[in-house]
Amino acid sequence: MATEAMTLNANAKGRRGFLLALGAYLLWGLLPFYMKAVAHLPLAEVIANRIVWSVPIAAAVLVWAGRTADFKVALRSPRTIAMAALTAALISVNWGIYVWAIAVDRTVETALGYYINPLVNVVVGALLLGERLDRLRVAAVVLAAVAVAVLTFEGGKLPLVSLALAFSFAAYGFFRKTLPIGPSQGFLLEVLLLSVPALGYIFYLIATGQDHLVSGDTTDTALLIGCGPITSIPLLLFAFGAKLLRLSTIGIMQYIAPTMVFLIAVLIFNEPFDTVQAVAFALIWAALAIYSWSMFRGREIRAAVPAAS
């Protein structure tokens, strides 16, 4: 009976984790619509409001979760604050590139960037953390490199938007692991640090009459305030959901958002998608299929070891 109860509890947690993570990925997948809605506003003002209006939501969730003690400890650690400042800078760069790319009709490139990101993480893990790469993962990385080479050769230049998004998010993930606090505490610390210059910039815009938050119409004001929830809610959903799921499950689910972004870009935003891009995406999808199979195979092997012993 005890074992059965534990199994049911684990299944319930798994379902809850799946729904939380799914909610996060669906919101991220729909994010281009919101970014299009604010595309007429200055990029810096959008980013500043995205940061500032995330603070109250992140703080409220932290209080609700009863994790304020950990956060107070982090505030007394200069090293933690320094690392949070670095991760905050990296994620703000990532946000800036993403918002700009959608505003200038390069949404397809953002989808490619987030498809490439898991494979960049593999390379980062191998080079900086000494993680071993099996043949399948090496093959996946090679296919991704070929896709980038195809785009570079045919387009005459590197797909910089895609690479910048992939590498900035990979760097964020790598350094984020160094923060000795949980994801919700870390997110609040990051946006708090970023809110200092962000608030200063917003007050400057208001003082000089260049803002859209106070001086703009009701729609612009609502859109700028809404940048907070649209940023923080999916991040927090993911943070809580990921705790309850297997890494391999998260690994597969992470393709939901870029797939939605890709479909929105091509089918709704009517962005161009030529043969060369189709070839590159096919190579990336093949690479991700190989990578996913490698993850599942590795999980099966690890699961078999305790049973054998």
Short mmCIF file of C-alpha atoms in Angstrom, two decimals:
data_model
loop_
_atom_site.label_atom_id
_atom_site.label_comp_id
_atom_site.label_asym_id
_atom_site.label_seq_id
_atom_site.Cartn_x
_atom_site.Cartn_y
_atom_site.Cartn_z
CA MET A 1 0.00 0.00 0.00
CA ALA A 2 2.82 2.39 0.89
CA THR A 3 4.56 1.72 -2.43
CA GLU A 4 1.31 2.22 -4.32
CA ALA A 5 0.69 5.52 -2.51
CA MET A 6 4.21 6.70 -3.36
CA THR A 7 3.67 5.79 -7.01
CA LEU A 8 0.38 7.68 -7.15
CA ASN A 9 2.00 10.69 -5.49
CA ALA A 10 4.87 10.60 -7.99
CA ASN A 11 2.41 10.37 -10.89
CA ALA A 12 0.42 13.31 -9.53
CA LYS A 13 3.59 15.38 -9.21
CA GLY A 14 4.60 14.39 -12.72
CA ARG A 15 1.24 15.48 -14.15
CA ARG A 16 1.40 18.77 -12.25
CA GLY A 17 4.95 19.37 -13.43
CA PHE A 18 3.97 18.57 -17.02
CA LEU A 19 1.04 21.02 -16.95
CA LEU A 20 3.17 23.78 -15.41
CA ALA A 21 5.96 23.32 -17.94
CA LEU A 22 3.47 23.02 -20.80
CA GLY A 23 1.89 26.31 -19.73
CA ALA A 24 5.31 27.95 -19.78
CA TYR A 25 6.21 26.66 -23.25
CA LEU A 26 2.80 27.59 -24.70
CA LEU A 27 3.16 31.13 -23.37
CA TRP A 28 6.68 31.37 -24.80
CA GLY A 29 5.38 30.03 -28.09
CA LEU A 30 2.71 32.74 -28.23
CA LEU A 31 5.12 35.50 -27.14
CA PRO A 32 5.78 36.74 -30.73
CA PHE A 33 2.20 38.06 -30.88
CA TYR A 34 2.87 40.25 -27.85
CA MET A 35 6.24 41.37 -29.17
CA LYS A 36 4.58 42.37 -32.44
CA ALA A 37 2.05 44.40 -30.46
CA VAL A 38 4.86 46.44 -28.83
CA ALA A 39 7.02 46.61 -31.97
CA HIS A 40 6.06 50.27 -32.53
CA LEU A 41 7.54 51.21 -29.13
CA PRO A 42 11.26 51.91 -28.57
CA LEU A 43 13.20 48.72 -27.84
CA ALA A 44 14.95 50.08 -24.73
CA GLU A 45 11.65 51.23 -23.22
CA VAL A 46 10.08 47.82 -23.79
CA ILE A 47 13.03 46.04 -22.14
CA ALA A 48 13.06 48.47 -19.20
CA ASN A 49 9.35 47.96 -18.53
CA ARG A 50 9.72 44.22 -19.01
CA ILE A 51 12.21 44.24 -16.14
CA VAL A 52 10.47 46.66 -13.78
CA TRP A 53 7.00 45.10 -14.00
CA SER A 54 8.45 41.62 -13.44
CA VAL A 55 9.66 42.58 -9.96
CA PRO A 56 6.29 42.66 -8.10
CA ILE A 57 5.19 39.36 -9.63
CA ALA A 58 8.48 37.62 -8.81
CA ALA A 59 8.38 39.04 -5.27
CA ALA A 60 4.77 37.96 -4.71
CA VAL A 61 5.53 34.39 -5.86
CA LEU A 62 8.56 34.24 -3.56
CA VAL A 63 6.48 35.33 -0.56
CA TRP A 64 3.72 32.87 -1.51
CA ALA A 65 6.27 30.03 -1.75
CA GLY A 66 7.76 30.97 1.62
CA ARG A 67 11.30 31.26 0.25
CA THR A 68 12.16 34.76 1.45
CA ALA A 69 14.76 33.48 3.95
CA ASP A 70 16.93 32.09 1.13
CA PHE A 71 16.60 35.36 -0.73
CA LYS A 72 17.71 37.40 2.29
CA VAL A 73 20.80 35.20 2.63
CA ALA A 74 21.62 35.76 -1.04
CA LEU A 75 21.41 39.53 -0.59
CA ARG A 76 24.16 39.33 2.03
CA SER A 77 26.54 37.49 -0.32
CA PRO A 78 28.67 39.74 -2.58
CA ARG A 79 29.63 36.73 -4.72
CA THR A 80 25.99 35.75 -5.28
CA ILE A 81 25.08 39.32 -6.20
CA ALA A 82 28.03 39.54 -8.61
CA MET A 83 27.05 36.28 -10.34
CA ALA A 84 23.41 37.40 -10.47
CA ALA A 85 24.52 40.65 -12.09
CA LEU A 86 26.31 38.63 -14.79
CA THR A 87 23.33 36.36 -15.46
CA ALA A 88 21.02 39.38 -15.44
CA ALA A 89 23.18 41.06 -18.09
CA LEU A 90 23.16 37.92 -20.25
CA ILE A 91 19.40 37.43 -20.10
CA SER A 92 18.77 41.11 -20.84
CA VAL A 93 20.94 40.81 -23.97
CA ASN A 94 18.94 37.75 -24.97
CA TRP A 95 15.64 39.58 -24.39
CA GLY A 96 16.83 42.59 -26.36
CA ILE A 97 17.84 40.54 -29.41
CA TYR A 98 14.57 38.61 -29.31
CA VAL A 99 12.32 41.68 -29.10
CA TRP A 100 14.28 43.48 -31.83
CA ALA A 101 14.28 40.47 -34.17
CA ILE A 102 10.51 40.07 -34.02
CA ALA A 103 9.97 43.80 -34.50
CA VAL A 104 12.02 43.75 -37.74
CA ASP A 105 10.34 40.60 -39.14
CA ARG A 106 13.10 38.11 -38.36
CA THR A 107 10.99 35.76 -36.26
CA VAL A 108 12.07 32.69 -38.24
CA GLU A 109 15.64 33.38 -37.15
CA THR A 110 14.58 33.49 -33.49
CA ALA A 111 12.96 30.06 -33.87
CA LEU A 112 16.18 28.71 -35.39
CA GLY A 113 18.16 30.18 -32.51
CA TYR A 114 16.13 28.37 -29.88
CA TYR A 115 16.27 25.14 -31.89
CA ILE A 116 20.08 25.44 -31.93
CA ASN A 117 20.31 26.28 -28.23
CA PRO A 118 20.09 22.69 -26.84
CA LEU A 119 22.93 21.66 -29.14
CA VAL A 120 25.00 24.67 -28.07
CA ASN A 121 24.40 23.55 -24.48
CA VAL A 122 25.88 20.16 -25.41
CA VAL A 123 29.04 21.82 -26.74
CA VAL A 124 29.31 24.11 -23.70
CA GLY A 125 28.94 21.13 -21.38
CA ALA A 126 31.69 19.25 -23.22
CA LEU A 127 34.14 22.17 -23.40
CA LEU A 128 33.60 23.80 -20.02
CA LEU A 129 32.23 21.05 -17.78
CA GLY A 130 34.07 18.06 -19.21
CA GLU A 131 30.85 16.23 -20.04
CA ARG A 132 31.29 13.24 -22.33
CA LEU A 133 29.68 13.24 -25.75
CA ASP A 134 28.47 9.97 -27.21
CA ARG A 135 28.48 9.41 -30.95
CA LEU A 136 24.85 10.40 -31.33
CA ARG A 137 25.38 13.79 -29.71
CA VAL A 138 28.50 14.40 -31.77
CA ALA A 139 26.47 13.62 -34.89
CA ALA A 140 23.73 16.02 -33.76
CA VAL A 141 26.23 18.84 -33.20
CA VAL A 142 27.85 18.17 -36.61
CA LEU A 143 24.45 18.35 -38.33
CA ALA A 144 23.71 21.66 -36.60
CA ALA A 145 27.10 23.01 -37.72
CA VAL A 146 26.32 21.93 -41.29
CA ALA A 147 22.98 23.77 -41.10
CA VAL A 148 24.73 26.97 -40.00
CA ALA A 149 27.31 26.49 -42.77
CA VAL A 150 24.54 26.10 -45.37
CA LEU A 151 22.88 29.33 -44.23
CA THR A 152 26.24 31.13 -44.16
CA PHE A 153 27.33 29.92 -47.60
CA GLU A 154 24.03 30.66 -49.35
CA GLY A 155 23.29 33.89 -47.50
CA GLY A 156 26.82 35.23 -47.59
CA LYS A 157 26.88 35.84 -43.85
CA LEU A 158 26.47 34.06 -40.55
CA PRO A 159 22.91 33.76 -39.14
CA LEU A 160 23.91 36.16 -36.39
CA VAL A 161 20.47 36.59 -34.80
CA SER A 162 20.04 32.83 -34.38
CA LEU A 163 23.58 32.32 -33.07
CA ALA A 164 23.38 35.30 -30.71
CA LEU A 165 20.15 34.01 -29.19
CA ALA A 166 21.47 30.45 -28.89
CA PHE A 167 24.81 31.38 -27.35
CA SER A 168 23.52 34.13 -25.05
CA PHE A 169 20.90 31.77 -23.61
CA ALA A 170 23.46 28.96 -23.31
CA ALA A 171 25.82 31.31 -21.47
CA TYR A 172 22.95 32.38 -19.22
CA GLY A 173 22.14 28.75 -18.41
CA PHE A 174 25.79 27.93 -17.72
CA PHE A 175 26.40 30.81 -15.32
CA ARG A 176 22.91 30.53 -13.79
CA LYS A 177 23.98 27.15 -12.40
CA THR A 178 26.56 28.94 -10.25
CA LEU A 179 23.91 30.83 -8.28
CA PRO A 180 23.44 28.99 -4.96
CA ILE A 181 19.72 29.81 -4.83
CA GLY A 182 16.60 28.43 -6.42
CA PRO A 183 15.17 29.60 -9.75
CA SER A 184 12.44 31.83 -8.31
CA GLN A 185 14.86 33.52 -5.89
CA GLY A 186 17.42 33.89 -8.66
CA PHE A 187 14.91 35.44 -11.05
CA LEU A 188 13.83 38.00 -8.45
CA LEU A 189 17.46 38.87 -7.70
CA GLU A 190 18.20 39.30 -11.41
CA VAL A 191 15.26 41.59 -12.12
CA LEU A 192 15.91 43.57 -8.92
CA LEU A 193 19.46 44.27 -10.06
CA LEU A 194 18.30 45.16 -13.56
CA SER A 195 15.49 47.34 -12.19
CA VAL A 196 17.97 49.95 -10.91
CA PRO A 197 19.09 51.14 -14.38
CA ALA A 198 15.68 50.26 -15.86
CA LEU A 199 13.83 52.52 -13.40
CA GLY A 200 16.37 55.28 -13.95
CA TYR A 201 15.79 55.09 -17.70
CA ILE A 202 11.99 55.07 -17.33
CA PHE A 203 12.08 58.11 -15.02
CA TYR A 204 14.37 59.87 -17.51
CA LEU A 205 11.90 59.22 -20.34
CA ILE A 206 8.99 60.46 -18.21
CA ALA A 207 10.89 63.59 -17.14
CA THR A 208 11.75 64.45 -20.76
CA GLY A 209 8.31 63.58 -22.11
CA GLN A 210 9.66 60.78 -24.31
CA ASP A 211 7.91 57.91 -22.53
CA HIS A 212 4.88 55.88 -23.56
CA LEU A 213 4.10 54.59 -20.07
CA VAL A 214 2.63 57.82 -18.70
CA SER A 215 2.51 60.10 -21.73
CA GLY A 216 1.27 57.45 -24.18
CA ASP A 217 -2.27 56.29 -24.77
CA THR A 218 -4.04 53.70 -22.65
CA THR A 219 -3.14 50.84 -24.99
CA ASP A 220 0.59 51.58 -24.88
CA THR A 221 0.50 51.93 -21.09
CA ALA A 222 -1.27 48.57 -20.74
CA LEU A 223 1.13 46.89 -23.16
CA LEU A 224 4.19 48.15 -21.28
CA ILE A 225 2.81 47.08 -17.88
CA GLY A 226 1.85 43.73 -19.40
CA CYS A 227 5.48 43.12 -20.35
CA GLY A 228 6.05 42.13 -16.73
CA PRO A 229 3.53 39.28 -16.49
CA ILE A 230 4.30 38.05 -20.01
CA THR A 231 7.96 37.76 -18.96
CA SER A 232 7.76 36.48 -15.39
CA ILE A 233 4.78 34.12 -15.45
CA PRO A 234 6.18 31.58 -17.96
CA LEU A 235 9.61 31.69 -16.30
CA LEU A 236 8.09 30.94 -12.91
CA LEU A 237 5.78 28.25 -14.31
CA PHE A 238 8.79 26.59 -15.86
CA ALA A 239 10.84 26.90 -12.66
CA PHE A 240 8.20 25.09 -10.60
CA GLY A 241 7.36 22.57 -13.33
CA ALA A 242 10.95 21.58 -14.07
CA LYS A 243 11.44 20.50 -10.44
CA LEU A 244 8.77 17.82 -10.87
CA LEU A 245 9.85 16.42 -14.24
CA ARG A 246 12.60 14.23 -15.63
CA LEU A 247 15.36 16.06 -17.49
CA SER A 248 14.57 14.02 -20.60
CA THR A 249 10.94 15.18 -20.49
CA ILE A 250 12.02 18.81 -20.29
CA GLY A 251 14.47 18.11 -23.10
CA ILE A 252 11.67 17.10 -25.45
CA MET A 253 9.20 19.75 -24.31
CA GLN A 254 11.68 22.56 -25.01
CA TYR A 255 10.96 22.17 -28.74
CA ILE A 256 7.33 23.23 -28.28
CA ALA A 257 8.04 26.97 -28.11
CA PRO A 258 10.39 27.31 -31.12
CA THR A 259 8.04 25.14 -33.19
CA MET A 260 5.14 27.45 -32.36
CA VAL A 261 7.30 30.50 -33.10
CA PHE A 262 8.37 29.02 -36.43
CA LEU A 263 4.78 28.27 -37.47
CA ILE A 264 3.60 31.73 -36.40
CA ALA A 265 6.43 33.38 -38.35
CA VAL A 266 5.74 31.51 -41.58
CA LEU A 267 1.97 31.00 -41.52
CA ILE A 268 0.74 34.14 -39.73
CA PHE A 269 3.49 36.77 -40.02
CA ASN A 270 4.14 35.62 -43.63
CA GLU A 271 7.90 35.88 -43.25
CA PRO A 272 9.90 34.48 -46.19
CA PHE A 273 11.03 30.87 -45.90
CA ASP A 274 13.10 29.79 -48.88
CA THR A 275 14.60 26.47 -49.94
CA VAL A 276 17.93 27.14 -48.25
CA GLN A 277 16.22 27.83 -44.93
CA ALA A 278 14.10 24.70 -45.40
CA VAL A 279 17.27 22.62 -45.86
CA ALA A 280 18.88 24.20 -42.79
CA PHE A 281 15.79 23.61 -40.64
CA ALA A 282 15.57 20.01 -41.86
CA LEU A 283 19.18 19.47 -40.75
CA ILE A 284 18.46 21.06 -37.37
CA TRP A 285 15.32 18.94 -36.88
CA ALA A 286 17.31 15.81 -37.74
CA ALA A 287 19.99 16.88 -35.26
CA LEU A 288 17.39 17.41 -32.53
CA ALA A 289 15.82 14.01 -33.26
CA ILE A 290 19.23 12.36 -32.82
CA TYR A 291 19.90 14.39 -29.68
CA SER A 292 16.52 13.47 -28.21
CA TRP A 293 17.08 9.79 -28.93
CA SER A 294 20.46 10.05 -27.21
CA MET A 295 18.78 11.50 -24.11
CA PHE A 296 16.16 8.77 -23.96
CA ARG A 297 18.70 6.03 -24.54
CA GLY A 298 20.89 7.44 -21.79
CA ARG A 299 17.91 7.53 -19.41
CA GLU A 300 17.12 3.91 -20.17
CA ILE A 301 20.73 2.86 -19.54
CA ARG A 302 20.85 4.74 -16.22
CA ALA A 303 17.53 3.24 -15.18
CA ALA A 304 18.82 -0.26 -15.96
CA VAL A 305 21.96 0.01 -13.84
CA PRO A 306 20.32 -0.06 -10.36
CA ALA A 307 18.07 -2.94 -11.44
CA ALA A 308 21.09 -4.96 -12.56
CA SER A 309 22.97 -4.34 -9.35
#
